[in-house]
XYZ file of C-alpha atoms in Angstrom:
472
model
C -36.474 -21.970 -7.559
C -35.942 -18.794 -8.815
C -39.363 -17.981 -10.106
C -41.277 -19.098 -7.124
C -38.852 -16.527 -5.233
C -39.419 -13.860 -7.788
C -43.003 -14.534 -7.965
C -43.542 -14.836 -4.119
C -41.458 -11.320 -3.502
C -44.399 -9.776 -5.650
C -47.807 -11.459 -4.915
C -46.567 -10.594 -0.916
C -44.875 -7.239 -1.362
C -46.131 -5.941 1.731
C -44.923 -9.307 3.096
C -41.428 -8.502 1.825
C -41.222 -4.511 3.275
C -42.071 -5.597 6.184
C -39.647 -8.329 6.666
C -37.365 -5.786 4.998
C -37.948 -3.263 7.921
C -37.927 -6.120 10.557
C -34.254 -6.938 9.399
C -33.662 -3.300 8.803
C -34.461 -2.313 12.681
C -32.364 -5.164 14.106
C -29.318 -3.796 11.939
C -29.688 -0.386 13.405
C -29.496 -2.333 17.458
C -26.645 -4.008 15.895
C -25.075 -0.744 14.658
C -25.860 0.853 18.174
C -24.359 -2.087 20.363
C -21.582 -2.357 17.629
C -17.687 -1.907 19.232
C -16.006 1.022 17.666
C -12.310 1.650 16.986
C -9.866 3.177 15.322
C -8.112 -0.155 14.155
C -9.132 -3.926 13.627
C -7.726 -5.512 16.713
C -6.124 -8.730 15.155
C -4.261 -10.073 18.390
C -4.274 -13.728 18.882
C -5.698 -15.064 22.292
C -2.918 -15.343 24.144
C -2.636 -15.207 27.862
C 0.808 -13.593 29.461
C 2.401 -14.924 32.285
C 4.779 -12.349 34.209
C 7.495 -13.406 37.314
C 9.738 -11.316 39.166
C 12.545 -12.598 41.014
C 14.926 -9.680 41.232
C 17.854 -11.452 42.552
C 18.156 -13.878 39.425
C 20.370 -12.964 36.155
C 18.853 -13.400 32.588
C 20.523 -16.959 32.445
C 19.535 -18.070 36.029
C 15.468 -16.098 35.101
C 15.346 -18.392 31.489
C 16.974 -21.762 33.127
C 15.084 -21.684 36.317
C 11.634 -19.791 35.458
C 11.230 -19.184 31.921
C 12.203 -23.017 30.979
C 9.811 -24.676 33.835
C 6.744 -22.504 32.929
C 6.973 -22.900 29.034
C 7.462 -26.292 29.223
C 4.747 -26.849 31.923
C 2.247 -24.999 29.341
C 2.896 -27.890 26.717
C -0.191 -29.888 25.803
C -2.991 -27.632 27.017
C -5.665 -27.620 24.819
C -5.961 -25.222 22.238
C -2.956 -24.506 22.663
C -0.913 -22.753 19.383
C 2.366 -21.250 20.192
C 4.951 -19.796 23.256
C 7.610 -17.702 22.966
C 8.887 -16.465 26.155
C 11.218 -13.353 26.939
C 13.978 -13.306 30.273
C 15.453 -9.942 31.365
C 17.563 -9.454 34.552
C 14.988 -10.053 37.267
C 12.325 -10.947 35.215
C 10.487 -13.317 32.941
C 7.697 -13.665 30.757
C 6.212 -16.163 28.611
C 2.980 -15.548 26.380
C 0.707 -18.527 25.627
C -0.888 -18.228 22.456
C -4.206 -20.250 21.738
C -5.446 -20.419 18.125
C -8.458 -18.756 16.980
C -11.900 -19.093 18.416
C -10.813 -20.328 21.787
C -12.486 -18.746 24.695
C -10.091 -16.524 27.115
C -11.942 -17.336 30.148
C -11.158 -21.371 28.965
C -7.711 -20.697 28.158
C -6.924 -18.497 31.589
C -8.503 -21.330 33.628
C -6.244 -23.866 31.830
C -3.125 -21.797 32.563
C -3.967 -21.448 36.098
C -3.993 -24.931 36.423
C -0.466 -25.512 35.203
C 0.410 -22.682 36.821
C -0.292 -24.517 39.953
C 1.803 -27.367 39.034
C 4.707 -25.148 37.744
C 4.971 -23.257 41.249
C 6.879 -26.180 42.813
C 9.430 -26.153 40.586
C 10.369 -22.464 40.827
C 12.792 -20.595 43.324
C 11.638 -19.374 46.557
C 9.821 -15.742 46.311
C 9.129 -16.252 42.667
C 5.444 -16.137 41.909
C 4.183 -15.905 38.592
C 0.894 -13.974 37.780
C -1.547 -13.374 34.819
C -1.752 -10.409 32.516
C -5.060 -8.434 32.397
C -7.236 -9.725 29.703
C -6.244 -7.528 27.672
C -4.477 -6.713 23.860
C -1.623 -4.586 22.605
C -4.313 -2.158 21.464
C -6.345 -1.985 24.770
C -4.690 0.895 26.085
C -7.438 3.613 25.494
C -6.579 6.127 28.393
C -3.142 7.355 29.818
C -2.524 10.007 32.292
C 0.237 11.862 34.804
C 0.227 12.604 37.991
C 2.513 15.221 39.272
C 2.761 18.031 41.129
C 1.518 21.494 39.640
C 4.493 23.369 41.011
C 7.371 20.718 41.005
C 10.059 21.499 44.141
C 7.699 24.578 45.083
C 8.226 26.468 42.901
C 5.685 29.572 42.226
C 3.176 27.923 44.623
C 2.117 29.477 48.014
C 4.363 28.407 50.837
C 1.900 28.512 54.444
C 3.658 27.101 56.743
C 2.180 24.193 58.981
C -0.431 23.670 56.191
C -0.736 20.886 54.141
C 1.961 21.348 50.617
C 4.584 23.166 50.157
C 6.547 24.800 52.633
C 8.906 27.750 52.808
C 12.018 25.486 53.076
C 11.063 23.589 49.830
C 9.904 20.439 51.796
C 6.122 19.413 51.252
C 3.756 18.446 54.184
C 1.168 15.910 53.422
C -1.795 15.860 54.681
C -0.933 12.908 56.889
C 1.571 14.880 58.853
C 4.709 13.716 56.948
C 7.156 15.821 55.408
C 8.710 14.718 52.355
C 11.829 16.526 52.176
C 13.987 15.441 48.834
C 13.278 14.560 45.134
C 12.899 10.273 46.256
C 10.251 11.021 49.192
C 8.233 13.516 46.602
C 8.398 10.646 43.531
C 7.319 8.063 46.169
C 4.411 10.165 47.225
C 3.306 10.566 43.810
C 3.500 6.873 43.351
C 1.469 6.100 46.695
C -1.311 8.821 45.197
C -1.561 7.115 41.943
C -1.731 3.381 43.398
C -4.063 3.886 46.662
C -6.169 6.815 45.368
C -6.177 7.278 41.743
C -6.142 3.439 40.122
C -8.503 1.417 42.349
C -11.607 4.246 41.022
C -10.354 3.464 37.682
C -10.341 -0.448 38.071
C -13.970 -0.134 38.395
C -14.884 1.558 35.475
C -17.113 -0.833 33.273
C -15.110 -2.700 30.727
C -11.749 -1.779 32.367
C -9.053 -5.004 32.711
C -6.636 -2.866 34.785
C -4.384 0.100 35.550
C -0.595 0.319 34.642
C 1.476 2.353 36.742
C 5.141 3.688 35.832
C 7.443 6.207 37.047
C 7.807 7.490 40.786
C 9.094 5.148 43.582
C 7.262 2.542 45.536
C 7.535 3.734 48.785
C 9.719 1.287 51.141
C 10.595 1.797 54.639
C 13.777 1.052 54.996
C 15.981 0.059 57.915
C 20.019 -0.005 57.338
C 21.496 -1.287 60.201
C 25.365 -0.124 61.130
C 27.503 -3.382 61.370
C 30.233 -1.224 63.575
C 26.898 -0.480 66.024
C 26.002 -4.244 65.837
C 29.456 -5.363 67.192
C 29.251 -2.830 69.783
C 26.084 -4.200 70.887
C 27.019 -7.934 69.930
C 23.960 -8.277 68.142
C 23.838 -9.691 64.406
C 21.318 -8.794 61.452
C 19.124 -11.414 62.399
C 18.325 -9.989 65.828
C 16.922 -6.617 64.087
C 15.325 -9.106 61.642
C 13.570 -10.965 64.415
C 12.867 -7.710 66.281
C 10.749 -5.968 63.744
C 8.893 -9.158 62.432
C 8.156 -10.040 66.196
C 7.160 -6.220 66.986
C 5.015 -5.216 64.032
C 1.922 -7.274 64.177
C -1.634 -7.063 65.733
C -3.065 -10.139 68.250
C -6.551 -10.769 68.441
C -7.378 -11.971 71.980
C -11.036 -12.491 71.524
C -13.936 -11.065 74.030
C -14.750 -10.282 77.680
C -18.565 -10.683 77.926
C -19.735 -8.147 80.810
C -23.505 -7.252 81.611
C -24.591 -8.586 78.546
C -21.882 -6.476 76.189
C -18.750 -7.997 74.269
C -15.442 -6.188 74.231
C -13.378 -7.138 71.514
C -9.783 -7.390 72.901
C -6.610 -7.031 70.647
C -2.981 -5.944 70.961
C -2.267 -3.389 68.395
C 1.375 -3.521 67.810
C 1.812 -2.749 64.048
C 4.793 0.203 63.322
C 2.329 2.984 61.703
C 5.633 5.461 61.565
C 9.564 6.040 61.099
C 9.404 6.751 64.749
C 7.243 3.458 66.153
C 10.314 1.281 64.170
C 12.868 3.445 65.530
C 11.868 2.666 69.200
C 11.621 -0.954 68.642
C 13.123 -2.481 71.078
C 16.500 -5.376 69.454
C 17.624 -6.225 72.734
C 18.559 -5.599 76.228
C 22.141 -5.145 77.871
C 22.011 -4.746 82.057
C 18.731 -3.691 82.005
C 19.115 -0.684 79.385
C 16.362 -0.900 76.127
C 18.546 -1.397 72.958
C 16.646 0.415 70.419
C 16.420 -0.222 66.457
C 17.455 3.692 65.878
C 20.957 2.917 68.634
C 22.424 0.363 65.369
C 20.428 1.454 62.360
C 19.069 4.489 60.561
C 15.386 4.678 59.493
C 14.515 6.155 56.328
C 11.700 6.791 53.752
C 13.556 4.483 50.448
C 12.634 3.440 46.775
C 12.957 0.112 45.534
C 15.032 -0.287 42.068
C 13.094 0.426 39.309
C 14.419 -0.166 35.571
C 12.040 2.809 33.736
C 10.784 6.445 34.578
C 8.013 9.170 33.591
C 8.528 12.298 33.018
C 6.291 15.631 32.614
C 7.547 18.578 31.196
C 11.117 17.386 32.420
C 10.053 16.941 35.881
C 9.124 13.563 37.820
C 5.847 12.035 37.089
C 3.542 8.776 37.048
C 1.930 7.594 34.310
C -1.036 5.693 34.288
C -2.788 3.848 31.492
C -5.814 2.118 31.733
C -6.324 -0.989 30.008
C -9.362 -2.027 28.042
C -11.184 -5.529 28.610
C -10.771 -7.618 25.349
C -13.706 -7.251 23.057
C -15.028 -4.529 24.681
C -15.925 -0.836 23.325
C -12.707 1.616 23.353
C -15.304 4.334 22.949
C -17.221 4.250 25.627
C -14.817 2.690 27.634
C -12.578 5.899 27.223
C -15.329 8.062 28.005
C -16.326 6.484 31.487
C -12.827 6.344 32.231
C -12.207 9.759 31.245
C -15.216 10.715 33.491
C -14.110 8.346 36.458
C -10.573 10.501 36.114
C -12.129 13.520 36.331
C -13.924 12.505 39.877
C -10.689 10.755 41.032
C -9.104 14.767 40.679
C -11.148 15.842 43.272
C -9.699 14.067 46.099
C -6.372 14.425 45.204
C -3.749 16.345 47.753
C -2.977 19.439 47.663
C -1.033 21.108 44.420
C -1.375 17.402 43.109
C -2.713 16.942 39.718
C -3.834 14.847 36.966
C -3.696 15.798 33.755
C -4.714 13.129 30.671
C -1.636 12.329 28.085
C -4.050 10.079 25.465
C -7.609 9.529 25.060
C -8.554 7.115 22.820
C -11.671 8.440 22.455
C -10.491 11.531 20.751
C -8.807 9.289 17.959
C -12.100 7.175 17.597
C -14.234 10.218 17.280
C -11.865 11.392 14.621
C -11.791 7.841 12.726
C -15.180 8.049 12.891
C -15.615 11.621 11.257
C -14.163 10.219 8.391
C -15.957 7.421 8.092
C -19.178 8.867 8.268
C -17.909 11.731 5.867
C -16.727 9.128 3.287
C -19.905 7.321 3.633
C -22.049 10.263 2.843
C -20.492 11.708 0.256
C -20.004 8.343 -1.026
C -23.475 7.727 -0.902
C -24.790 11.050 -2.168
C -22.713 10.860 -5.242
C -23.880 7.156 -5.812
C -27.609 8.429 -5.852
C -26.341 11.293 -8.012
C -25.043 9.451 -10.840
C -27.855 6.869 -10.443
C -30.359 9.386 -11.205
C -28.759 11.046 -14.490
C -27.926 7.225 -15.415
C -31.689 5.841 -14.990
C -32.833 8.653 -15.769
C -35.934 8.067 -13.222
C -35.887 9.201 -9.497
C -37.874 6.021 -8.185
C -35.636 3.990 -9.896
C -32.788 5.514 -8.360
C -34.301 6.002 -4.949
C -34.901 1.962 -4.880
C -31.752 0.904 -6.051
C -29.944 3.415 -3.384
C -31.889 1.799 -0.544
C -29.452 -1.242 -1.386
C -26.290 0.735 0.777
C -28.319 1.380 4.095
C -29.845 -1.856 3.533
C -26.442 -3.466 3.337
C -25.266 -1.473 6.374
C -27.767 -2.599 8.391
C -27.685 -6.399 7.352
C -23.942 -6.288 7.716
C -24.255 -4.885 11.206
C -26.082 -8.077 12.211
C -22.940 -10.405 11.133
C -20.372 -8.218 12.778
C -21.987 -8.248 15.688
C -22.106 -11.706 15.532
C -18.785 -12.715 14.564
C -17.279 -10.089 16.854
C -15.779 -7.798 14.074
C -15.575 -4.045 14.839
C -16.505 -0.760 13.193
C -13.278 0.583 12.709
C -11.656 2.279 9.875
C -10.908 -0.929 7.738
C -14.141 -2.762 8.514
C -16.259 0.431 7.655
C -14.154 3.210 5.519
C -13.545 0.756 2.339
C -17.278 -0.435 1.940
C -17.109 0.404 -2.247
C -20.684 1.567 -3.438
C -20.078 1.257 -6.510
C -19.995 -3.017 -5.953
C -22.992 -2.578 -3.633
C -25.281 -0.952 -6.065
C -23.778 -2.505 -8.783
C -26.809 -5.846 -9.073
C -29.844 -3.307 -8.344
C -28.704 -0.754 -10.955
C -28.777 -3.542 -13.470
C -32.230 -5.128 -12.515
C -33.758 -1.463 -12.217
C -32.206 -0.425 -15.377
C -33.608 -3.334 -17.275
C -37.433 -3.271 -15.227
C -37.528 0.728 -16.551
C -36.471 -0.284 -19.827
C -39.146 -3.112 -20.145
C -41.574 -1.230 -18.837
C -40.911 1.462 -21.067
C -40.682 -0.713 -23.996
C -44.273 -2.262 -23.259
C -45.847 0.596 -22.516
C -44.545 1.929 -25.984
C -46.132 -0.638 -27.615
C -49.434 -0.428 -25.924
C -49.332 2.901 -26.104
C -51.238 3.100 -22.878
C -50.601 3.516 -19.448
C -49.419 -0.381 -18.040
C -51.977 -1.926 -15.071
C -50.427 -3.242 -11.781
C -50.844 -6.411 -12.915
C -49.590 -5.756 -15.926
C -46.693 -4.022 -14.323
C -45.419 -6.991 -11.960
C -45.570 -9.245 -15.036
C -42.685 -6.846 -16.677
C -41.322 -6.920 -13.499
C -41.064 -10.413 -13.394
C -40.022 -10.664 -16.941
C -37.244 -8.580 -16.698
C -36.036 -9.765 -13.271
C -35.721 -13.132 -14.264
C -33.536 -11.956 -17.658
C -30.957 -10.564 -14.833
């Protein structure tokens, strides 16, 4: 078997470069589509399923939404470990699948049990999915914050959208955000409703993740001294916003051949439209929400905070798709941020924390620096050890030869060029079989041309060849 290869590799050498290059060129599409990182990823597939019910202690969280989702995750196929985690308010249990199962496959099969786990779980819990995503897909993260926190140093024009001369800052909605809660919130609503959607649909991006800042909440606080007054109860003022902060579609009037669409906008678009909701009347006089309850701008509790330079932020990280390229995914999201600047308010600004990029560029630097000097010194000491440029020039084709063919099987197998995968390649193994075949081929040849005393023939030449290939 081994002679008909030898022999066949050179009767067809042409044969044999050109299947050579063939291989060669689909390497170097292999190399170019390759994923690049700084790390080997090695997270399990595992799918995470998060639930907030804020009312719930960790005991009540674990007994009645932790337990009933774990255990409703038994048997799916695939199906490896859980473990599970339950925190004042909140649970979460991760589903690991072992190796090689698809994430699409194992999403859809937690979905399903998901669906049969809901009935068992208190009212206003509702359990969703984690992005598709790893532990080491966060490859961008950003702030958003104001350039001149509280107004200070910035220009204060009155009327005009930012800050103003009495510290407050004027949106350019018309609201004025007077204290440190209504500024966080604002930040908050830029970040969720401007910033993040342009970022969710950057190519090979699984999500946003917001923190810091203060959902915004409108919030009504009724007086219970006010409701006794009035003889009203909470539930009125419950019944009187729900009933007065909705839109009704009424269909269409059809005249001379037109339709009129007809609808009764009643939706609260301000503090002031839920102030002068009407609770109730007493001898013909309007009872209105603001008469037993004050009207604010609130925050929701939050259990974590951002910071930027020691004043009140949001950060955002974007989160990678699994399998995808951090690289390039970094980039475009990089780029997207840079677009999503321009329509931000006034003396609002973005301003990015971590690229991932920049550490991937840097990994692969090295890499490439390692390589070549690697590589140069290889063909170096091949040369002064052969003692015959050809001969070292041939057996150095074996590293970019076994780049390229290696770039085929990561590609296939999903492996990416990252620091581990690429930085340790070892030359000296590489080389190590074609230094010994060329070093014997030069010293046959040489030998036989010695004792011909001649120059050798090609055909003599490939029967040396052959010769001293088969002896290795």
């Amino acid at each position: 078997m081994l002679d008909s290869i030898l022999r066949f590799s050179l009767q067809h050498r042409l044969l044999v470069v050109f299947f050579t290059a063939v291989v060669g060129g689909v390497g170097v599409w292999s190399l170019l589509k390759l994923p690049i990182d700084a790390v080997p990823d090695i997270t399990n597939v595992q799918v995470q399923i998060n639930t907030e019910v804020k009312a719930l202690t960790p005991e009540d969280i674990e007994r009645q939404v932790t337990w009933p989702i774990e255990t409703g995750m038994a048997g799916i196929p695939g199906l490896d470990t859980t473990r599970s985690l339950s925190r004042s308010g909140f649970s979460q249990v991760t589903v690991a699948f072992k190796d090689g199962t698809d994430i699409y496959f194992a999403r859809q099969q937690v979905a399903e049990r998901l669906n049969q786990a809901r009935g068992t779980l208190p009212a206003g819990a509702e359990p969703t999915m984690g992005a598709i995503s790893t532990g080491l897909g966060e490859v961008l993260m950003y702030t958003v914050s104001f350039a001149h926190p509280g107004g200070v140093g910035a220009d204060h024009t009155a009327g005009q959208p930012g800050w103003q001369p009495d510290g407050s800052y004027l949106t350019s909605e018309g609201q004025v955000l007077s204290n440190d809660v209504e500024q966080a919130a604002y930040l908050r609503t830029v970040q969720d409703w401007i910033v993040a959607p342009q970022l969710k649909n950057v190519p090979g991006a699984a999500g946003v993740d917001s923190i810091g800042g203060y959902k915004k909440e409108y919030v009504v606080a009724p007086d219970p001294f006010k409701l006794v007054a009035y003889d009203l109860t909470m539930a009125d003022v419950v019944t009187a916003l729900e009933e007065n902060n909705q839109s009704v579609g009424a269909g269409f009037i059809e005249r001379f051949g037109e339709s009129f669409v007809v609808r009764a906008d009643g939706r609260a678009r301000s503090l002031a439209d839920l102030a002068e909701i009407v609770v109730a009347v007493r001898q013909s006089v309007p009872i209105y929400v603001r008469d037993v309850a004050t009207v604010a701008i609130g925050k929701e509790l939050r259990t974590g905070s951002a910071s930027r330079n020691g004043n009140e932020a949001v950060v955002g990280t974007v989160l990678m798709l699994l399998g995808e390229n951090s690289r390039t995914v970094a980039q475009a999201a990089s780029n997207r941020l840079a677009m999503a600047a321009k329509a931000l308010p006034v003396d609002v600004q973005i301003e990015e924390v971590l690229n991932r990029q920049t550490l991937v560029d840097a990994t692969i630097a090295t890499v490439e620096k390692n390589l070549t000097e690697g590589a140069l010194l290889v063909i170096v000491v091949l040369f002064l050890l052969l003692g015959n440029l050809r001969g070292a020039f041939i057996a150095a084709l074996v590293i970019p030869l076994s780049m390229l063919f290696a770039g085929i099987g990561m590609i296939r197998y999903g492996i990416s060029g990252n620091l581990m995968s690429l930085g340790a390649i070892d030359f000296g193994i590489i080389v190590d079989a074609a230094v010994l075949l060329v070093e014997n081929c030069l010293r046959v040849l040489g030998h036989r041309q010695q004792q011909l005393g001649r120059t050798l023939d090609l055909k003599e030449r490939l029967h040396e060849v052959f010769v001293a290939s088969k002896e290795m």
